[in-house]
Coordinates of N, CA, C and O in Angstrom, one line a residue:
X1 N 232.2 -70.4 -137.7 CA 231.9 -69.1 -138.3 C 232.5 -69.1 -139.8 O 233.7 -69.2 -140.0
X2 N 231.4 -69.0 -140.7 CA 231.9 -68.9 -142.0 C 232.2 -67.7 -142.4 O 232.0 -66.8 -141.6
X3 N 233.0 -67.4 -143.8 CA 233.2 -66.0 -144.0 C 232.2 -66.2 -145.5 O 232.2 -67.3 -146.0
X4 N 231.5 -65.3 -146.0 CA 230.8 -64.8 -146.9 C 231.8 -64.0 -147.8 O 232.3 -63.1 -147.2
X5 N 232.4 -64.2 -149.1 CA 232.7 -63.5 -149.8 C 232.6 -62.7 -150.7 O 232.2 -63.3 -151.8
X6 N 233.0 -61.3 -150.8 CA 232.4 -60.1 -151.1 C 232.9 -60.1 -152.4 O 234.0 -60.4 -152.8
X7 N 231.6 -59.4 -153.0 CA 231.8 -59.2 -154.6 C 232.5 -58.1 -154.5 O 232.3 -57.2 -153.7
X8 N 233.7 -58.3 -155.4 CA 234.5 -57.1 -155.3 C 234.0 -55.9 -156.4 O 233.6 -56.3 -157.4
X9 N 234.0 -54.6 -156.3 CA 233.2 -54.0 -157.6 C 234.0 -54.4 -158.7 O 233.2 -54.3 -159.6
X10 N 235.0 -54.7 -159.1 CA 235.5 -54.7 -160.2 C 234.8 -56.1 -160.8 O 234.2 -56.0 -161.9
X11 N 234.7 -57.4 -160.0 CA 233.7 -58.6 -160.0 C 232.4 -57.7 -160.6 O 232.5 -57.4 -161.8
X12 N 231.3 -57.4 -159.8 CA 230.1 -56.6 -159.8 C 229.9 -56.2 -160.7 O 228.9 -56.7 -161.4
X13 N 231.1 -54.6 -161.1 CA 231.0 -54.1 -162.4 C 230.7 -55.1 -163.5 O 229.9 -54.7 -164.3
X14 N 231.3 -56.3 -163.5 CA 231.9 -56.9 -164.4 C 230.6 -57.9 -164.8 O 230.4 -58.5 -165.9
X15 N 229.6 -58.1 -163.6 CA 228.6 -59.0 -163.8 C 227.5 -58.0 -164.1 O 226.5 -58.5 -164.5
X16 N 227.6 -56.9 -164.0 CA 226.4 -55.7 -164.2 C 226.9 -55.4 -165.7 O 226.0 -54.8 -166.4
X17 N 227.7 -55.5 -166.3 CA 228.1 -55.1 -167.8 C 227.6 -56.1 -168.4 O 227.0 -55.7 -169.4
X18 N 227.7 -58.1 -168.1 CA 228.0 -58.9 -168.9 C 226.2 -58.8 -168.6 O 225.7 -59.3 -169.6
X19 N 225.5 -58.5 -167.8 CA 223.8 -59.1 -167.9 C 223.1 -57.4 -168.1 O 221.9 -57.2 -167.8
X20 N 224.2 -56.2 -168.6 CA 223.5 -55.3 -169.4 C 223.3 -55.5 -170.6 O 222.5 -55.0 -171.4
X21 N 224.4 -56.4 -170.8 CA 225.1 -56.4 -172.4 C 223.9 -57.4 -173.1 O 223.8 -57.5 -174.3
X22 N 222.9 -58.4 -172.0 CA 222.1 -59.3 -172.4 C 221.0 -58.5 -172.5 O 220.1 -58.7 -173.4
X23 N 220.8 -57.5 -171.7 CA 219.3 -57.0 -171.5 C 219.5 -56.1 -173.0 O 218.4 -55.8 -173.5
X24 N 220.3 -55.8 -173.6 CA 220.3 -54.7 -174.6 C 220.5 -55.3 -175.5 O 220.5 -54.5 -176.5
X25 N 220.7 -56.7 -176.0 CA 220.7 -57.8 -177.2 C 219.1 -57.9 -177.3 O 218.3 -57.6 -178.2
X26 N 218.9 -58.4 -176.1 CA 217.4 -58.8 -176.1 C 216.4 -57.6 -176.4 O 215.4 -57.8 -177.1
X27 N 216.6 -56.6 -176.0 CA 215.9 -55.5 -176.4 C 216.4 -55.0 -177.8 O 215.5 -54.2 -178.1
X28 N 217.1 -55.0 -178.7 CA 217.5 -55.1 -179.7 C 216.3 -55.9 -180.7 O 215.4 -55.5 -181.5
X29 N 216.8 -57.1 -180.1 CA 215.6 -57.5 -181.3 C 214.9 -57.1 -180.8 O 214.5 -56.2 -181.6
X30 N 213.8 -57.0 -179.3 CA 212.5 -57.2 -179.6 C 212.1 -55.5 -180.6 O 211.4 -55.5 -181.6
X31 N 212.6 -54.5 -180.1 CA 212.6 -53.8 -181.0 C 212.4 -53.7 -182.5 O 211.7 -52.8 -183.0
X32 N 213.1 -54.6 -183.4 CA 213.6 -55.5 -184.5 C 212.1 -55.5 -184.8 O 211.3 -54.7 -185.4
X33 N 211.9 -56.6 -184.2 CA 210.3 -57.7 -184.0 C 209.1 -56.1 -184.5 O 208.5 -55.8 -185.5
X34 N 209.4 -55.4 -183.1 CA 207.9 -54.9 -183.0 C 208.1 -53.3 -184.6 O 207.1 -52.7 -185.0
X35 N 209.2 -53.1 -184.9 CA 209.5 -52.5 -186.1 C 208.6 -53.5 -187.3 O 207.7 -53.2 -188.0
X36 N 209.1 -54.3 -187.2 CA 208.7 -55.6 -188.8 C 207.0 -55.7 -188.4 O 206.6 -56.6 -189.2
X37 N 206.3 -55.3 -187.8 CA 205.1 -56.0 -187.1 C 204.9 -57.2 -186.7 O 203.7 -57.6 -186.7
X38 N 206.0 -58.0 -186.2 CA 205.9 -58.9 -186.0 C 205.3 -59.2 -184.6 O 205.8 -60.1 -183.9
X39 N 204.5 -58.8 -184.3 CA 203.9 -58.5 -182.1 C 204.0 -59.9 -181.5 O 204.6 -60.2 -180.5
X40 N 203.2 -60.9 -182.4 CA 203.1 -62.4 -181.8 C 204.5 -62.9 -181.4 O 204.6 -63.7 -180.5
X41 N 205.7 -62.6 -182.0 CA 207.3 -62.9 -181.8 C 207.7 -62.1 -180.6 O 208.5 -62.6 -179.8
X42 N 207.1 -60.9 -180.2 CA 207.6 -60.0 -179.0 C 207.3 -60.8 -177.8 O 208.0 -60.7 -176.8
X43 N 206.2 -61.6 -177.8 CA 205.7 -62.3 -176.7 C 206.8 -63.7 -176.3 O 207.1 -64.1 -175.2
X44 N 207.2 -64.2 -177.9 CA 208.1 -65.4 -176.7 C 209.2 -64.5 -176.2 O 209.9 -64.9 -175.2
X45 N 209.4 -63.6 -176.6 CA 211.0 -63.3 -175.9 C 210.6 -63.0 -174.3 O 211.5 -63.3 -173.5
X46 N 209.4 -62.5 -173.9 CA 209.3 -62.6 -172.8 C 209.6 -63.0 -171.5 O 209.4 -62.3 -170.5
X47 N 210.2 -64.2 -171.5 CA 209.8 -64.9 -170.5 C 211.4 -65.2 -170.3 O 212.0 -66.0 -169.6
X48 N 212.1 -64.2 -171.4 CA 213.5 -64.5 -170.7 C 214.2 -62.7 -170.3 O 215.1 -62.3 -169.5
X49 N 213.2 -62.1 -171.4 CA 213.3 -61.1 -170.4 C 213.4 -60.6 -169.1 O 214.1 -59.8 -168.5
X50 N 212.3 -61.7 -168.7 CA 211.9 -61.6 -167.0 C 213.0 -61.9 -166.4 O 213.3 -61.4 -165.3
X51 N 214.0 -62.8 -167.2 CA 214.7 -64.0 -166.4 C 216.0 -63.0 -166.2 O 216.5 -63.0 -165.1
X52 N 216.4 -62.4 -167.0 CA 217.5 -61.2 -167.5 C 217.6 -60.6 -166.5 O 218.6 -60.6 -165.8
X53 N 216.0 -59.8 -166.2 CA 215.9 -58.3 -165.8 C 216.2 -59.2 -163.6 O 216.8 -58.7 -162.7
X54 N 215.5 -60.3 -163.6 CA 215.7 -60.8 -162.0 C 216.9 -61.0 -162.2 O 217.4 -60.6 -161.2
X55 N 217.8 -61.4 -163.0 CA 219.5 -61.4 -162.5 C 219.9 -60.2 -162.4 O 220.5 -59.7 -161.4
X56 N 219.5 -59.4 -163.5 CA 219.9 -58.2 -163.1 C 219.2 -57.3 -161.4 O 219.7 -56.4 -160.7
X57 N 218.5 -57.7 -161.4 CA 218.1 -57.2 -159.7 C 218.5 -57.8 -158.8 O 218.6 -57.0 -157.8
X58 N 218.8 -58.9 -158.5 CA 219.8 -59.6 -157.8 C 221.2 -59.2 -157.4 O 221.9 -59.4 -156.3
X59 N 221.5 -58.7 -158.3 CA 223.3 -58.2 -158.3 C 223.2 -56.9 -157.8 O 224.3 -56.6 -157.2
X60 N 222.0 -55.7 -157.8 CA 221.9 -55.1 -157.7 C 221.3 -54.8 -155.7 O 220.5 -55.5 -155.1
X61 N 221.9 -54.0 -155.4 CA 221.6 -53.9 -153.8 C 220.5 -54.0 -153.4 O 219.8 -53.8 -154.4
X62 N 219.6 -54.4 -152.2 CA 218.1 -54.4 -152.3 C 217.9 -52.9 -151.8 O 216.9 -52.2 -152.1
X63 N 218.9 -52.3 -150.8 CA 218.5 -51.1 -150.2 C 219.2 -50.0 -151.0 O 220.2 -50.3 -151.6
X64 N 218.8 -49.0 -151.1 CA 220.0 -48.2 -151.7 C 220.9 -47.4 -150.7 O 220.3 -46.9 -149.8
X65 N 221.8 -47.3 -150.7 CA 222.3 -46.7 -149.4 C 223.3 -45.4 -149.9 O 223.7 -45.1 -151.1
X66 N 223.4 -45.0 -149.2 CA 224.5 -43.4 -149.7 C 225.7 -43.7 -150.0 O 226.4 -44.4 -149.2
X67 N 225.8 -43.5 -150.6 CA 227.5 -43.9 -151.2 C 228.5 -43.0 -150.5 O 228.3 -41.8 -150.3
X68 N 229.8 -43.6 -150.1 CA 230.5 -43.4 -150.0 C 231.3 -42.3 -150.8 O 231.0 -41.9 -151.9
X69 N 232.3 -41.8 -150.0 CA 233.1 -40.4 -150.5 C 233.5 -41.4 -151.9 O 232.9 -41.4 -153.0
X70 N 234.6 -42.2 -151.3 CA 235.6 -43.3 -151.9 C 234.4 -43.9 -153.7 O 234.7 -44.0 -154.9
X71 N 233.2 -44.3 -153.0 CA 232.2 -44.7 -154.3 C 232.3 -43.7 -155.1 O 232.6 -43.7 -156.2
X72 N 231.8 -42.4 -154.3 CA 231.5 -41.3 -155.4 C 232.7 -40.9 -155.9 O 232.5 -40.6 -157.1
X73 N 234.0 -40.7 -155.6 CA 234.8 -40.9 -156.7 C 235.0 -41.5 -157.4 O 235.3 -41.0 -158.5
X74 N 235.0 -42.5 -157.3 CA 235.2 -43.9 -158.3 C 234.3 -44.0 -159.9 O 233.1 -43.7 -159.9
X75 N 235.0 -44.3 -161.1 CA 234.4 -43.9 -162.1 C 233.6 -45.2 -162.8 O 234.3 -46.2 -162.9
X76 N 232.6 -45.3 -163.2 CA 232.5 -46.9 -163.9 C 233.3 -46.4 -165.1 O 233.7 -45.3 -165.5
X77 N 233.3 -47.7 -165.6 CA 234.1 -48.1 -166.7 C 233.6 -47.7 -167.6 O 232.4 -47.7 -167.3
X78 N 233.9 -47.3 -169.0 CA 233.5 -46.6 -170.0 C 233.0 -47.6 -170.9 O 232.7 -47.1 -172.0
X79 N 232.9 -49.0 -170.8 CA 232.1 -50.0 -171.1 C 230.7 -49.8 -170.6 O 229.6 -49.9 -171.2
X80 N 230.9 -49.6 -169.2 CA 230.0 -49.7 -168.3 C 229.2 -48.4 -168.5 O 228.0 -48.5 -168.5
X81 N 229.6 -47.5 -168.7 CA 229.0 -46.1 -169.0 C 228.2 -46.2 -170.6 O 227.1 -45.8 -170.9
X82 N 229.0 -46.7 -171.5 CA 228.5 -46.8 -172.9 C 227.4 -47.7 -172.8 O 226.5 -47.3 -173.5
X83 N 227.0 -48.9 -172.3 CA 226.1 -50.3 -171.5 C 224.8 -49.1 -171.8 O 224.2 -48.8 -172.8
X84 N 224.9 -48.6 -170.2 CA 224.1 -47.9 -170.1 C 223.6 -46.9 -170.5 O 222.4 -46.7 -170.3
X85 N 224.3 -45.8 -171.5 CA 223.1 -45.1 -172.4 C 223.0 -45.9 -173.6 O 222.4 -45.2 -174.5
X86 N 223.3 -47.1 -173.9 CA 222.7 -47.9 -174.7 C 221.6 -48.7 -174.5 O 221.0 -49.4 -175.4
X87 N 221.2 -48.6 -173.1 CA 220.6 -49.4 -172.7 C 219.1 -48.5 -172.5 O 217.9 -48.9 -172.5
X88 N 219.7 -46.8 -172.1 CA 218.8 -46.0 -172.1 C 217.7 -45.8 -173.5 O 216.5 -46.0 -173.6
X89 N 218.8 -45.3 -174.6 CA 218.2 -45.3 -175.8 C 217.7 -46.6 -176.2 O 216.8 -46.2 -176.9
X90 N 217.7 -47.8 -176.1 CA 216.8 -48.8 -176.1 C 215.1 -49.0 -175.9 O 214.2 -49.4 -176.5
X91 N 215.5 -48.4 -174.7 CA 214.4 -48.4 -173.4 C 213.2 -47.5 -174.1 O 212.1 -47.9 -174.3
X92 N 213.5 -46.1 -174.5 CA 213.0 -45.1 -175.0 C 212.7 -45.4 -176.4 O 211.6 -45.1 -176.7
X93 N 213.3 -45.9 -177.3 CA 212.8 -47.0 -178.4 C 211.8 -48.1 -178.2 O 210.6 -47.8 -178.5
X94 N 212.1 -49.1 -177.7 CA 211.0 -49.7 -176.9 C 209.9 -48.9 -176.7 O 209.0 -49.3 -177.4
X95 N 209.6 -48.1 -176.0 CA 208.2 -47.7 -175.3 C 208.2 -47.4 -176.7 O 207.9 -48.4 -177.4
X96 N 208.5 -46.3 -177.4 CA 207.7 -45.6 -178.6 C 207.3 -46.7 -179.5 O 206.2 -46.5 -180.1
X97 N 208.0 -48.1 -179.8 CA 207.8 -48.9 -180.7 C 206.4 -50.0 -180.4 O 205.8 -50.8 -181.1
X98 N 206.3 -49.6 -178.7 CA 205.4 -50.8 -178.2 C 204.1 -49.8 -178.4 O 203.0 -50.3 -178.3
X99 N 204.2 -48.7 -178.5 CA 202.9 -47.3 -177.9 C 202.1 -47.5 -179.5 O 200.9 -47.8 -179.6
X100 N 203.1 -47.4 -180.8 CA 202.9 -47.9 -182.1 C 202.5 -49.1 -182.0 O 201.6 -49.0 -182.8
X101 N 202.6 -49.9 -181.8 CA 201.8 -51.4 -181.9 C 200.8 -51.0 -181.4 O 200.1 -50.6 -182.3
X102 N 200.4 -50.9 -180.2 CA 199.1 -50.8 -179.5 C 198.3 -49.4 -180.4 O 197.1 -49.2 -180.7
X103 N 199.0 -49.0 -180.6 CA 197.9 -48.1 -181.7 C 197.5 -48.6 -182.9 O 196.4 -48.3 -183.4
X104 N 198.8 -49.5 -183.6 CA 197.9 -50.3 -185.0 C 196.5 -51.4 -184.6 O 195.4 -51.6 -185.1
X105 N 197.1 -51.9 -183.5 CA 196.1 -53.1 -183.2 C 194.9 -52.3 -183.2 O 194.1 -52.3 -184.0
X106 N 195.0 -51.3 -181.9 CA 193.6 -50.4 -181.9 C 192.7 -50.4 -183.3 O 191.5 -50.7 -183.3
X107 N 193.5 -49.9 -184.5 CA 193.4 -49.3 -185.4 C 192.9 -50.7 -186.2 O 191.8 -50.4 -186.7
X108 N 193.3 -52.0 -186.3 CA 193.1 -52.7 -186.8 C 191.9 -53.9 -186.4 O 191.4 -54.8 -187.1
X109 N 191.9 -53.3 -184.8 CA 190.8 -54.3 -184.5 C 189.0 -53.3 -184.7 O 187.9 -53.8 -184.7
X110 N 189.4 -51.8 -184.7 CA 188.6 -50.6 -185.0 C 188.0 -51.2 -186.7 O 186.9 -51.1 -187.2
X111 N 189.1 -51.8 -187.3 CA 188.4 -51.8 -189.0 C 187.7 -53.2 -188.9 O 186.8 -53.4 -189.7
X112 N 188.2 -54.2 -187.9 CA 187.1 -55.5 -187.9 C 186.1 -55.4 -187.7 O 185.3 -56.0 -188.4
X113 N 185.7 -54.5 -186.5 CA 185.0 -54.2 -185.8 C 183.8 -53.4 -187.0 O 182.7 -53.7 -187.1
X114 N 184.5 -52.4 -187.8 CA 183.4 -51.6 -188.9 C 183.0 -52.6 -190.0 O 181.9 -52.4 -190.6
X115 N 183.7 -53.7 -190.3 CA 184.0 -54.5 -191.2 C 182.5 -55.4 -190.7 O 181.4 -55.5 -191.3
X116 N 182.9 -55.7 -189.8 CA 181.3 -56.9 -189.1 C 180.1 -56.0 -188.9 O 179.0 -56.4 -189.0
X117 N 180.3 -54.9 -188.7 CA 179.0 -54.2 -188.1 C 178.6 -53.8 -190.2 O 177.4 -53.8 -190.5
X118 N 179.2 -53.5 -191.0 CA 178.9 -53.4 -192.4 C 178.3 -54.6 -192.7 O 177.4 -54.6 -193.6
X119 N 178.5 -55.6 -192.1 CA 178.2 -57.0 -193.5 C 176.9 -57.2 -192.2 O 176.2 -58.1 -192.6
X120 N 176.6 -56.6 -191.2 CA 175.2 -57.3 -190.1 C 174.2 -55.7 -191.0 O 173.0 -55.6 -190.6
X121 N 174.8 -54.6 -192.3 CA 173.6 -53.8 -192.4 C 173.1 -54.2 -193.6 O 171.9 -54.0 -193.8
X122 N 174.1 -55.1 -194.7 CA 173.7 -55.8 -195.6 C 173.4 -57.0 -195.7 O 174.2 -57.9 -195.4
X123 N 171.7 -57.3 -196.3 CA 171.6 -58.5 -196.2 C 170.7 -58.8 -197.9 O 170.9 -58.1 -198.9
X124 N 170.0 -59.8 -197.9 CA 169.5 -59.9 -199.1 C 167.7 -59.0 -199.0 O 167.3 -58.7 -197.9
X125 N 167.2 -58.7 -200.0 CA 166.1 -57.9 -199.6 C 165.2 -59.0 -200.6 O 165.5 -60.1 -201.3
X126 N 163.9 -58.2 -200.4 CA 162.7 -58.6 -201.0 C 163.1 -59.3 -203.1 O 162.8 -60.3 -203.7
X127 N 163.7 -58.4 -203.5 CA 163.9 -58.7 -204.6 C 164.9 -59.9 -205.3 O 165.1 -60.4 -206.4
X128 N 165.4 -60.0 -204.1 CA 166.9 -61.3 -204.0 C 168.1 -60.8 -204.2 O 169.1 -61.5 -204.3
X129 N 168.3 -59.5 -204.3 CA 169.4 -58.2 -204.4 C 170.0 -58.2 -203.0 O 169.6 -59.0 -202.2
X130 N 171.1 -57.1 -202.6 CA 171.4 -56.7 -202.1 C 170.8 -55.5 -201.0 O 170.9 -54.5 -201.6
X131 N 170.1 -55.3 -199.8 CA 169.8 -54.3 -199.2 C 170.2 -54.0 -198.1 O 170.5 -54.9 -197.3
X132 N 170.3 -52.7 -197.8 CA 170.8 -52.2 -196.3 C 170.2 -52.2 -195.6 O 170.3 -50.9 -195.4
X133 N 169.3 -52.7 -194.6 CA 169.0 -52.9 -193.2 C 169.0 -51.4 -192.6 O 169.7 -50.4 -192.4
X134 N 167.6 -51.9 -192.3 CA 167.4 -50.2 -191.6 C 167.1 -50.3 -190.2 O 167.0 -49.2 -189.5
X135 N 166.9 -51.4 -189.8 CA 167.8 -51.7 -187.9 C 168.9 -52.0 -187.9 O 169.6 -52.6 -188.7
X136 N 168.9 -51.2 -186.4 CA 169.9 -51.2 -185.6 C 169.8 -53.0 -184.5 O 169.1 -53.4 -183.6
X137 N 170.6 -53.5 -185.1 CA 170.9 -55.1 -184.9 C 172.7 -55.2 -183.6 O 173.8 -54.7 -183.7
X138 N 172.1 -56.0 -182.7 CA 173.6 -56.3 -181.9 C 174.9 -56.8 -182.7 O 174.9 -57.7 -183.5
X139 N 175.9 -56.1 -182.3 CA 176.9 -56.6 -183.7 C 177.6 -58.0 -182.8 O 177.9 -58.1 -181.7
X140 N 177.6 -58.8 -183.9 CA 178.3 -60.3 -183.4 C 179.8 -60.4 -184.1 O 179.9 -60.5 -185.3
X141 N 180.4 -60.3 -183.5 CA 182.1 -61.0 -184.8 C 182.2 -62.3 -184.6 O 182.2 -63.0 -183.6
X142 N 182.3 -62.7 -186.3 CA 182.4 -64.1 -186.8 C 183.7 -64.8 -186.0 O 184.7 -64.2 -185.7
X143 N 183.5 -66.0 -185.7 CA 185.3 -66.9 -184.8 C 185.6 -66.9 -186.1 O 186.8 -67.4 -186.1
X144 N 185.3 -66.7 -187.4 CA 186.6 -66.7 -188.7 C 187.4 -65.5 -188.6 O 188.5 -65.5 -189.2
X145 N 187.2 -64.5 -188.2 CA 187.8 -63.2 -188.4 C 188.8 -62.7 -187.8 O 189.1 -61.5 -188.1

């Protein structure tokens, strides 16, 4: 019979602070990123985000269970408390910063989009000039664009 040994909270605490303190670096910049317009940089951070956020769910209980008198008195640590509404205001940064990207792209794939359907109404006319096209033609976008 083996014994399994128990993360103690002060341990816990201690591993839930050091892989908050990661998740709120990394959200830091990507915020950074998606401020500068940088969106193509927000994508590599990705893939360690994931890696972050599964440690951080691991350390975390799978069930939630009622806490104890003894838990609910117990205070986290004012590291541990500051983590967390830093980690909040992050979060709420994030979305607004990511809601703004997806609105420039919209915005920016909207003017390609007018951009191609303008140059399919102008074409050359009878006189070797410039004319605007008085059908309505399927719009194609160029692979240079």
């Amino acid at each position: 019979m083996t014994d399994t040994p128990k993360i103690l909270p002060e341990t816990l605490q201690d591993r839930l602070l050091q892989g908050l303190s990661a998740v709120n670096a990394l959200l830091e910049q990507e915020n950074t990123l998606l401020s500068s317009g940088q969106w193509q940089d927000v994508e590599k951070l990705l893939p360690r985000k994931r890696t972050l956020m599964e440690q951080m769910r691991k350390l975390l209980p799978a069930e939630a269970k009622p806490l104890t008198p003894e838990q609910r008195s117990a205070k986290a640590a004012p590291e541990m408390e500051a983590a967390t509404k830093q980690f909040h205001a992050l979060v709420r940064a994030n979305e607004e910063l990511l809601q703004n990207a997806i609105a420039a792209q919209g915005t920016l794939i909207q003017l390609v989009l007018e951009d191609a359907a303008q140059e399919q109404r102008i074409g050359y006319g009878a006189s070797g000039g410039y004319a605007v096209g008085q059908h309505n033609s399927a719009l194609a976008l160029r692979s240079d664009v």
